[in-house]
């Protein structure tokens, strides 16, 4: 292949490609809607004897077809395709030649790789726009609350208030379309998990609540395009990628690890770029800025660290919420106002979304210890349990804290 980038040499239609809903046949003037690509592939097999292998691994169907339409107009099909004879033992007039186009051909493999890379770049750019978009507007699917600003607001609300979690906002792309697809299913009285259709809205709500079906069906391929992980290896879902990782782990269980040498791991400060090869050094550095974390268990410490990481990443003071142009300006502000020495309000960080790390492989999280596990000598491990007075059961039932809990549970169920 003379050109190192095939899409530059044969761009395939430019802006017109993006807007046109039709895809032409490689050989004739027949056209099909993009959504009917299987009909086009069937047409090319029946009418033109062309078989294209592994089409599910092609990231951009229309560009792929347009590319080969131009190439086949320039050179004979046999320059690119393997010839498959059918009925080879039959008389000559009954034999057929089929042509196989696949990634064994270097040009085809390079084209597929470049289409995948282009699609991944476009998806990551779209995700980046959504992450910082503040014009988002949506209604909660389970209550009448309206949200504006960033998409994470409504996703976090549904996860926290309605126990409906479709994943971290940063792992999702084309969020508006995703929510519209889910809302349409609910409007059609369809359960999002088992996908059964119910006679009315109340029956659907009761079903999803009682069956714990307030989640999406991971087997439904319709949702794959809304998750970034599905674009990393095109044609493979997150389940397939994960199963490959699991198989690799099983295959390596019997390997000899006797020569393993642990390399020092550097943890990064919460506020600056300072790194330390031991946790003791890093704690000494951070202690000069942030006070100790008394009374926080391991999971609370994890959420606090992830919250601080995210606020600093967005150049926002976690105490007064003032936003700055650079991290340097933020730190100067926090040091001058002493905000850096004050812990943020617990209500801001003690939330489920901060169980997930802001930065991948954040070594600082691995060094946290659980303060609840530390029992001093003055503390007694034998904690007495005082039983309730059951001499008057009627009065006990009326004053029991269970009444309050049941009341709160009924209110939360009525929201949906």
GROMACS .gro file of C-alpha atoms in nm:
model
  416
    1UNK     CA    1   0.000   0.000   0.000
    2UNK     CA    2   0.158   0.325  -0.112
    3UNK     CA    3  -0.025   0.557   0.127
    4UNK     CA    4   0.033   0.515   0.502
    5UNK     CA    5  -0.310   0.658   0.576
    6UNK     CA    6  -0.577   0.511   0.352
    7UNK     CA    7  -0.851   0.747   0.470
    8UNK     CA    8  -0.651   1.045   0.341
    9UNK     CA    9  -0.591   0.884   0.004
   10UNK     CA   10  -0.951   0.764  -0.035
   11UNK     CA   11  -1.156   0.985   0.201
   12UNK     CA   12  -1.488   0.839   0.087
   13UNK     CA   13  -1.712   1.143   0.052
   14UNK     CA   14  -1.616   1.389   0.327
   15UNK     CA   15  -1.900   1.572   0.501
   16UNK     CA   16  -2.156   1.420   0.263
   17UNK     CA   17  -2.073   1.078   0.407
   18UNK     CA   18  -2.175   1.183   0.757
   19UNK     CA   19  -2.514   1.325   0.649
   20UNK     CA   20  -2.623   1.069   0.388
   21UNK     CA   21  -2.843   0.795   0.539
   22UNK     CA   22  -2.780   0.556   0.247
   23UNK     CA   23  -2.493   0.323   0.163
   24UNK     CA   24  -2.436   0.218  -0.201
   25UNK     CA   25  -2.350  -0.128  -0.326
   26UNK     CA   26  -1.980  -0.168  -0.407
   27UNK     CA   27  -2.060  -0.286  -0.763
   28UNK     CA   28  -2.392  -0.131  -0.873
   29UNK     CA   29  -2.626   0.162  -0.809
   30UNK     CA   30  -2.838  -0.016  -0.548
   31UNK     CA   31  -2.854   0.176  -0.216
   32UNK     CA   32  -2.967   0.073   0.131
   33UNK     CA   33  -3.029   0.259   0.454
   34UNK     CA   34  -2.738   0.245   0.694
   35UNK     CA   35  -2.960   0.069   0.946
   36UNK     CA   36  -3.022  -0.205   0.684
   37UNK     CA   37  -2.658  -0.294   0.630
   38UNK     CA   38  -2.736  -0.666   0.654
   39UNK     CA   39  -2.963  -0.631   0.350
   40UNK     CA   40  -2.679  -0.471   0.156
   41UNK     CA   41  -2.437  -0.749   0.254
   42UNK     CA   42  -2.698  -1.007   0.149
   43UNK     CA   43  -2.745  -0.827  -0.187
   44UNK     CA   44  -2.369  -0.830  -0.257
   45UNK     CA   45  -2.346  -1.201  -0.178
   46UNK     CA   46  -2.643  -1.301  -0.397
   47UNK     CA   47  -2.595  -1.061  -0.687
   48UNK     CA   48  -2.217  -1.009  -0.694
   49UNK     CA   49  -2.077  -1.315  -0.512
   50UNK     CA   50  -1.883  -1.095  -0.264
   51UNK     CA   51  -1.843  -1.208   0.097
   52UNK     CA   52  -1.696  -0.962   0.351
   53UNK     CA   53  -1.559  -1.130   0.662
   54UNK     CA   54  -1.611  -1.006   1.020
   55UNK     CA   55  -1.819  -0.700   0.941
   56UNK     CA   56  -1.895  -0.656   1.310
   57UNK     CA   57  -1.528  -0.559   1.354
   58UNK     CA   58  -1.560  -0.269   1.107
   59UNK     CA   59  -1.599   0.055   1.301
   60UNK     CA   60  -1.749   0.263   1.018
   61UNK     CA   61  -1.958   0.057   0.777
   62UNK     CA   62  -2.032   0.337   0.528
   63UNK     CA   63  -1.671   0.458   0.493
   64UNK     CA   64  -1.553   0.099   0.457
   65UNK     CA   65  -1.796   0.029   0.172
   66UNK     CA   66  -1.720   0.360  -0.006
   67UNK     CA   67  -1.347   0.296   0.019
   68UNK     CA   68  -1.370  -0.044  -0.150
   69UNK     CA   69  -1.618   0.087  -0.409
   70UNK     CA   70  -1.346   0.325  -0.530
   71UNK     CA   71  -1.071   0.063  -0.512
   72UNK     CA   72  -1.271  -0.197  -0.708
   73UNK     CA   73  -1.335   0.066  -0.976
   74UNK     CA   74  -0.957   0.106  -1.016
   75UNK     CA   75  -0.840  -0.257  -1.010
   76UNK     CA   76  -0.986  -0.604  -1.069
   77UNK     CA   77  -1.157  -0.769  -0.772
   78UNK     CA   78  -0.912  -1.060  -0.789
   79UNK     CA   79  -0.632  -0.820  -0.688
   80UNK     CA   80  -0.793  -0.792  -0.346
   81UNK     CA   81  -1.006  -1.099  -0.282
   82UNK     CA   82  -0.951  -1.470  -0.241
   83UNK     CA   83  -1.153  -1.680  -0.487
   84UNK     CA   84  -1.370  -1.955  -0.340
   85UNK     CA   85  -1.503  -2.220  -0.580
   86UNK     CA   86  -1.835  -2.383  -0.498
   87UNK     CA   87  -1.960  -2.712  -0.645
   88UNK     CA   88  -1.605  -2.781  -0.760
   89UNK     CA   89  -1.689  -3.142  -0.850
   90UNK     CA   90  -1.994  -3.043  -1.056
   91UNK     CA   91  -1.984  -2.963  -1.430
   92UNK     CA   92  -1.817  -2.632  -1.515
   93UNK     CA   93  -2.143  -2.454  -1.596
   94UNK     CA   94  -2.278  -2.536  -1.248
   95UNK     CA   95  -1.973  -2.408  -1.061
   96UNK     CA   96  -1.969  -2.068  -0.896
   97UNK     CA   97  -1.687  -1.837  -0.789
   98UNK     CA   98  -1.731  -1.636  -0.469
   99UNK     CA   99  -1.490  -1.360  -0.363
  100UNK     CA  100  -1.376  -1.324  -0.001
  101UNK     CA  101  -1.264  -0.982   0.127
  102UNK     CA  102  -1.104  -1.004   0.470
  103UNK     CA  103  -0.824  -0.860   0.686
  104UNK     CA  104  -0.575  -1.120   0.560
  105UNK     CA  105  -0.521  -0.857   0.291
  106UNK     CA  106  -0.283  -0.599   0.448
  107UNK     CA  107  -0.470  -0.309   0.290
  108UNK     CA  108  -0.800  -0.426   0.436
  109UNK     CA  109  -0.646  -0.479   0.782
  110UNK     CA  110  -0.489  -0.131   0.775
  111UNK     CA  111  -0.821   0.024   0.669
  112UNK     CA  112  -1.006  -0.147   0.955
  113UNK     CA  113  -0.745  -0.030   1.207
  114UNK     CA  114  -0.761   0.329   1.085
  115UNK     CA  115  -1.140   0.332   1.091
  116UNK     CA  116  -1.133   0.203   1.448
  117UNK     CA  117  -0.878   0.465   1.555
  118UNK     CA  118  -1.082   0.740   1.392
  119UNK     CA  119  -1.401   0.623   1.564
  120UNK     CA  120  -1.224   0.604   1.902
  121UNK     CA  121  -1.090   0.960   1.862
  122UNK     CA  122  -1.439   1.088   1.775
  123UNK     CA  123  -1.595   0.909   2.073
  124UNK     CA  124  -1.332   1.039   2.317
  125UNK     CA  125  -1.379   1.393   2.184
  126UNK     CA  126  -1.756   1.358   2.228
  127UNK     CA  127  -1.709   1.228   2.581
  128UNK     CA  128  -1.477   1.520   2.662
  129UNK     CA  129  -1.739   1.768   2.539
  130UNK     CA  130  -2.005   1.603   2.754
  131UNK     CA  131  -1.785   1.605   3.063
  132UNK     CA  132  -1.757   1.983   3.057
  133UNK     CA  133  -2.097   2.065   2.908
  134UNK     CA  134  -2.305   2.280   3.142
  135UNK     CA  135  -2.605   2.318   2.910
  136UNK     CA  136  -2.740   1.970   2.990
  137UNK     CA  137  -3.111   1.955   3.076
  138UNK     CA  138  -3.309   1.649   3.178
  139UNK     CA  139  -3.588   1.520   3.399
  140UNK     CA  140  -3.537   1.229   3.636
  141UNK     CA  141  -3.696   0.915   3.493
  142UNK     CA  142  -3.838   0.814   3.832
  143UNK     CA  143  -3.961   1.139   3.986
  144UNK     CA  144  -4.060   1.489   3.875
  145UNK     CA  145  -3.727   1.652   3.962
  146UNK     CA  146  -3.567   1.859   3.686
  147UNK     CA  147  -3.191   1.895   3.639
  148UNK     CA  148  -2.975   2.144   3.451
  149UNK     CA  149  -2.600   2.183   3.431
  150UNK     CA  150  -2.386   1.874   3.392
  151UNK     CA  151  -2.506   1.523   3.304
  152UNK     CA  152  -2.346   1.383   3.621
  153UNK     CA  153  -2.610   1.562   3.833
  154UNK     CA  154  -2.905   1.355   3.709
  155UNK     CA  155  -2.704   1.029   3.692
  156UNK     CA  156  -2.584   1.070   4.049
  157UNK     CA  157  -2.937   1.162   4.162
  158UNK     CA  158  -3.088   0.847   4.011
  159UNK     CA  159  -2.813   0.631   4.163
  160UNK     CA  160  -2.846   0.788   4.507
  161UNK     CA  161  -3.222   0.846   4.535
  162UNK     CA  162  -3.363   0.565   4.319
  163UNK     CA  163  -3.090   0.301   4.332
  164UNK     CA  164  -3.068   0.313   3.952
  165UNK     CA  165  -2.704   0.308   3.848
  166UNK     CA  166  -2.598   0.286   3.482
  167UNK     CA  167  -2.234   0.356   3.559
  168UNK     CA  168  -2.000   0.646   3.627
  169UNK     CA  169  -2.072   0.954   3.414
  170UNK     CA  170  -1.711   0.951   3.290
  171UNK     CA  171  -1.758   0.600   3.150
  172UNK     CA  172  -2.063   0.698   2.942
  173UNK     CA  173  -2.081   0.869   2.603
  174UNK     CA  174  -2.381   1.013   2.414
  175UNK     CA  175  -2.558   1.043   2.747
  176UNK     CA  176  -2.863   1.234   2.615
  177UNK     CA  177  -2.934   0.962   2.359
  178UNK     CA  178  -2.883   0.692   2.625
  179UNK     CA  179  -3.134   0.855   2.861
  180UNK     CA  180  -3.381   0.902   2.574
  181UNK     CA  181  -3.361   0.530   2.488
  182UNK     CA  182  -3.428   0.434   2.850
  183UNK     CA  183  -3.710   0.688   2.885
  184UNK     CA  184  -3.878   0.555   2.570
  185UNK     CA  185  -3.877   0.203   2.714
  186UNK     CA  186  -4.041   0.328   3.035
  187UNK     CA  187  -4.296   0.528   2.834
  188UNK     CA  188  -4.378   0.203   2.650
  189UNK     CA  189  -4.432   0.036   2.991
  190UNK     CA  190  -4.129  -0.190   2.941
  191UNK     CA  191  -3.909  -0.310   3.226
  192UNK     CA  192  -3.549  -0.198   3.171
  193UNK     CA  193  -3.403  -0.526   3.298
  194UNK     CA  194  -3.625  -0.819   3.196
  195UNK     CA  195  -3.780  -0.609   2.913
  196UNK     CA  196  -4.133  -0.741   2.974
  197UNK     CA  197  -4.422  -0.506   2.884
  198UNK     CA  198  -4.685  -0.426   3.150
  199UNK     CA  199  -5.045  -0.305   3.129
  200UNK     CA  200  -4.999   0.022   3.317
  201UNK     CA  201  -4.737   0.243   3.479
  202UNK     CA  202  -4.812   0.146   3.841
  203UNK     CA  203  -4.778  -0.225   3.764
  204UNK     CA  204  -4.443  -0.158   3.595
  205UNK     CA  205  -4.321   0.046   3.895
  206UNK     CA  206  -4.422  -0.224   4.143
  207UNK     CA  207  -4.256  -0.492   3.932
  208UNK     CA  208  -3.924  -0.307   3.898
  209UNK     CA  209  -3.918  -0.225   4.269
  210UNK     CA  210  -4.014  -0.569   4.402
  211UNK     CA  211  -3.800  -0.765   4.156
  212UNK     CA  212  -3.509  -0.524   4.199
  213UNK     CA  213  -3.516  -0.457   3.826
  214UNK     CA  214  -3.411  -0.094   3.852
  215UNK     CA  215  -3.110  -0.164   3.634
  216UNK     CA  216  -3.039  -0.222   3.269
  217UNK     CA  217  -2.993  -0.556   3.098
  218UNK     CA  218  -2.619  -0.604   3.041
  219UNK     CA  219  -2.697  -0.860   2.768
  220UNK     CA  220  -2.878  -0.601   2.558
  221UNK     CA  221  -2.632  -0.501   2.283
  222UNK     CA  222  -2.834  -0.184   2.221
  223UNK     CA  223  -2.657  -0.025   2.519
  224UNK     CA  224  -2.300  -0.113   2.415
  225UNK     CA  225  -2.252   0.204   2.210
  226UNK     CA  226  -2.303   0.421   2.519
  227UNK     CA  227  -2.001   0.284   2.709
  228UNK     CA  228  -1.645   0.391   2.629
  229UNK     CA  229  -1.500   0.045   2.699
  230UNK     CA  230  -1.682  -0.098   2.397
  231UNK     CA  231  -1.481   0.126   2.163
  232UNK     CA  232  -1.140   0.018   2.289
  233UNK     CA  233  -1.148  -0.314   2.102
  234UNK     CA  234  -1.415  -0.280   1.838
  235UNK     CA  235  -1.648  -0.579   1.806
  236UNK     CA  236  -1.583  -0.692   2.163
  237UNK     CA  237  -1.817  -0.609   2.449
  238UNK     CA  238  -1.696  -0.530   2.799
  239UNK     CA  239  -1.794  -0.883   2.904
  240UNK     CA  240  -1.569  -1.039   2.636
  241UNK     CA  241  -1.275  -0.813   2.729
  242UNK     CA  242  -1.319  -0.903   3.094
  243UNK     CA  243  -1.344  -1.277   3.024
  244UNK     CA  244  -1.020  -1.260   2.822
  245UNK     CA  245  -0.849  -1.093   3.118
  246UNK     CA  246  -0.983  -1.365   3.349
  247UNK     CA  247  -0.857  -1.642   3.117
  248UNK     CA  248  -0.515  -1.479   3.104
  249UNK     CA  249  -0.502  -1.474   3.482
  250UNK     CA  250  -0.595  -1.844   3.500
  251UNK     CA  251  -0.332  -1.932   3.238
  252UNK     CA  252  -0.064  -1.756   3.440
  253UNK     CA  253  -0.145  -1.912   3.778
  254UNK     CA  254   0.128  -2.174   3.747
  255UNK     CA  255   0.403  -1.934   3.644
  256UNK     CA  256   0.711  -1.909   3.863
  257UNK     CA  257   0.713  -1.580   4.055
  258UNK     CA  258   1.025  -1.655   4.262
  259UNK     CA  259   1.229  -1.392   4.078
  260UNK     CA  260   0.968  -1.120   4.132
  261UNK     CA  261   1.117  -0.792   4.246
  262UNK     CA  262   0.880  -0.530   4.377
  263UNK     CA  263   0.958  -0.186   4.243
  264UNK     CA  264   0.898   0.116   4.465
  265UNK     CA  265   0.560   0.272   4.394
  266UNK     CA  266   0.530   0.649   4.395
  267UNK     CA  267   0.222   0.806   4.548
  268UNK     CA  268   0.123   1.159   4.446
  269UNK     CA  269   0.019   1.441   4.681
  270UNK     CA  270  -0.348   1.546   4.685
  271UNK     CA  271  -0.267   1.910   4.612
  272UNK     CA  272   0.055   1.929   4.410
  273UNK     CA  273   0.284   1.717   4.193
  274UNK     CA  274   0.500   1.606   4.489
  275UNK     CA  275   0.573   1.232   4.478
  276UNK     CA  276   0.716   1.003   4.745
  277UNK     CA  277   0.849   0.650   4.722
  278UNK     CA  278   0.726   0.567   5.073
  279UNK     CA  279   0.392   0.637   5.235
  280UNK     CA  280   0.563   0.781   5.543
  281UNK     CA  281   0.727   1.057   5.337
  282UNK     CA  282   0.403   1.139   5.161
  283UNK     CA  283   0.203   1.152   5.485
  284UNK     CA  284   0.459   1.390   5.636
  285UNK     CA  285   0.423   1.613   5.329
  286UNK     CA  286   0.041   1.609   5.328
  287UNK     CA  287   0.020   1.652   5.708
  288UNK     CA  288   0.174   1.998   5.668
  289UNK     CA  289  -0.129   2.093   5.455
  290UNK     CA  290  -0.427   1.882   5.560
  291UNK     CA  291  -0.513   1.783   5.920
  292UNK     CA  292  -0.540   1.419   6.024
  293UNK     CA  293  -0.854   1.223   5.948
  294UNK     CA  294  -0.982   1.113   6.292
  295UNK     CA  295  -1.272   0.876   6.317
  296UNK     CA  296  -1.294   0.790   5.947
  297UNK     CA  297  -1.307   0.427   5.846
  298UNK     CA  298  -1.132   0.297   5.535
  299UNK     CA  299  -1.425   0.353   5.298
  300UNK     CA  300  -1.484   0.705   5.422
  301UNK     CA  301  -1.117   0.786   5.370
  302UNK     CA  302  -1.139   0.648   5.015
  303UNK     CA  303  -1.438   0.870   4.937
  304UNK     CA  304  -1.271   1.176   5.087
  305UNK     CA  305  -0.949   1.124   4.888
  306UNK     CA  306  -1.142   1.071   4.563
  307UNK     CA  307  -1.354   1.380   4.631
  308UNK     CA  308  -1.049   1.601   4.698
  309UNK     CA  309  -0.874   1.461   4.391
  310UNK     CA  310  -1.173   1.548   4.171
  311UNK     CA  311  -1.217   1.899   4.308
  312UNK     CA  312  -0.845   1.976   4.265
  313UNK     CA  313  -0.858   1.829   3.912
  314UNK     CA  314  -1.141   2.072   3.828
  315UNK     CA  315  -0.944   2.361   3.988
  316UNK     CA  316  -1.223   2.417   4.241
  317UNK     CA  317  -1.181   2.491   4.612
  318UNK     CA  318  -1.358   2.214   4.802
  319UNK     CA  319  -1.457   2.449   5.086
  320UNK     CA  320  -1.590   2.763   4.917
  321UNK     CA  321  -1.649   2.611   4.568
  322UNK     CA  322  -1.468   2.898   4.395
  323UNK     CA  323  -1.327   2.792   4.055
  324UNK     CA  324  -0.985   2.897   3.920
  325UNK     CA  325  -0.808   2.898   3.585
  326UNK     CA  326  -0.514   2.686   3.701
  327UNK     CA  327  -0.417   2.450   3.980
  328UNK     CA  328  -0.147   2.697   4.092
  329UNK     CA  329  -0.405   2.973   4.145
  330UNK     CA  330  -0.629   2.731   4.335
  331UNK     CA  331  -0.355   2.620   4.576
  332UNK     CA  332  -0.248   2.982   4.636
  333UNK     CA  333  -0.609   3.070   4.723
  334UNK     CA  334  -0.648   2.770   4.956
  335UNK     CA  335  -0.324   2.848   5.138
  336UNK     CA  336  -0.407   3.218   5.178
  337UNK     CA  337  -0.760   3.151   5.307
  338UNK     CA  338  -0.649   2.849   5.514
  339UNK     CA  339  -0.911   2.645   5.331
  340UNK     CA  340  -0.646   2.382   5.266
  341UNK     CA  341  -0.631   2.305   5.641
  342UNK     CA  342  -1.008   2.261   5.675
  343UNK     CA  343  -1.181   1.934   5.597
  344UNK     CA  344  -1.469   1.971   5.348
  345UNK     CA  345  -1.823   1.929   5.479
  346UNK     CA  346  -1.904   1.560   5.513
  347UNK     CA  347  -2.225   1.592   5.309
  348UNK     CA  348  -2.021   1.692   5.000
  349UNK     CA  349  -1.792   1.389   4.991
  350UNK     CA  350  -1.967   1.106   5.180
  351UNK     CA  351  -2.154   0.991   4.868
  352UNK     CA  352  -2.150   0.659   4.674
  353UNK     CA  353  -1.996   0.800   4.354
  354UNK     CA  354  -1.671   0.871   4.539
  355UNK     CA  355  -1.608   0.503   4.597
  356UNK     CA  356  -1.459   0.511   4.247
  357UNK     CA  357  -1.110   0.657   4.200
  358UNK     CA  358  -1.069   0.987   4.020
  359UNK     CA  359  -0.734   0.874   3.881
  360UNK     CA  360  -0.663   0.521   3.762
  361UNK     CA  361  -0.417   0.327   3.981
  362UNK     CA  362  -0.413   0.592   4.254
  363UNK     CA  363  -0.143   0.452   4.485
  364UNK     CA  364  -0.249   0.675   4.773
  365UNK     CA  365  -0.572   0.472   4.807
  366UNK     CA  366  -0.371   0.155   4.865
  367UNK     CA  367  -0.194   0.310   5.165
  368UNK     CA  368  -0.504   0.403   5.364
  369UNK     CA  369  -0.568   0.221   5.690
  370UNK     CA  370  -0.895   0.158   5.869
  371UNK     CA  371  -0.906   0.359   6.191
  372UNK     CA  372  -1.192   0.142   6.315
  373UNK     CA  373  -0.962  -0.158   6.319
  374UNK     CA  374  -0.729   0.009   6.568
  375UNK     CA  375  -0.835  -0.069   6.926
  376UNK     CA  376  -0.641   0.105   7.202
  377UNK     CA  377  -0.559  -0.059   7.532
  378UNK     CA  378  -0.813   0.160   7.709
  379UNK     CA  379  -1.093   0.033   7.487
  380UNK     CA  380  -1.278  -0.280   7.584
  381UNK     CA  381  -1.363  -0.533   7.317
  382UNK     CA  382  -1.664  -0.651   7.519
  383UNK     CA  383  -1.943  -0.408   7.436
  384UNK     CA  384  -2.248  -0.466   7.658
  385UNK     CA  385  -2.586  -0.505   7.488
  386UNK     CA  386  -2.881  -0.368   7.686
  387UNK     CA  387  -3.211  -0.540   7.609
  388UNK     CA  388  -3.537  -0.351   7.575
  389UNK     CA  389  -3.799  -0.369   7.845
  390UNK     CA  390  -4.064  -0.600   7.699
  391UNK     CA  391  -4.302  -0.588   7.995
  392UNK     CA  392  -4.535  -0.356   7.802
  393UNK     CA  393  -4.532  -0.480   7.442
  394UNK     CA  394  -4.804  -0.241   7.320
  395UNK     CA  395  -4.612   0.067   7.435
  396UNK     CA  396  -4.292  -0.077   7.294
  397UNK     CA  397  -4.443  -0.123   6.947
  398UNK     CA  398  -4.571   0.235   6.944
  399UNK     CA  399  -4.236   0.387   7.041
  400UNK     CA  400  -4.015   0.150   6.842
  401UNK     CA  401  -3.768   0.303   6.597
  402UNK     CA  402  -3.892   0.044   6.343
  403UNK     CA  403  -4.205   0.253   6.290
  404UNK     CA  404  -3.992   0.543   6.174
  405UNK     CA  405  -3.782   0.319   5.946
  406UNK     CA  406  -4.093   0.164   5.789
  407UNK     CA  407  -4.242   0.509   5.733
  408UNK     CA  408  -3.926   0.626   5.556
  409UNK     CA  409  -3.919   0.308   5.343
  410UNK     CA  410  -4.281   0.360   5.232
  411UNK     CA  411  -4.205   0.721   5.137
  412UNK     CA  412  -3.904   0.617   4.928
  413UNK     CA  413  -4.115   0.356   4.748
  414UNK     CA  414  -4.380   0.613   4.664
  415UNK     CA  415  -4.124   0.823   4.478
  416UNK     CA  416  -4.116   0.572   4.195
   0.00000   0.00000   0.00000
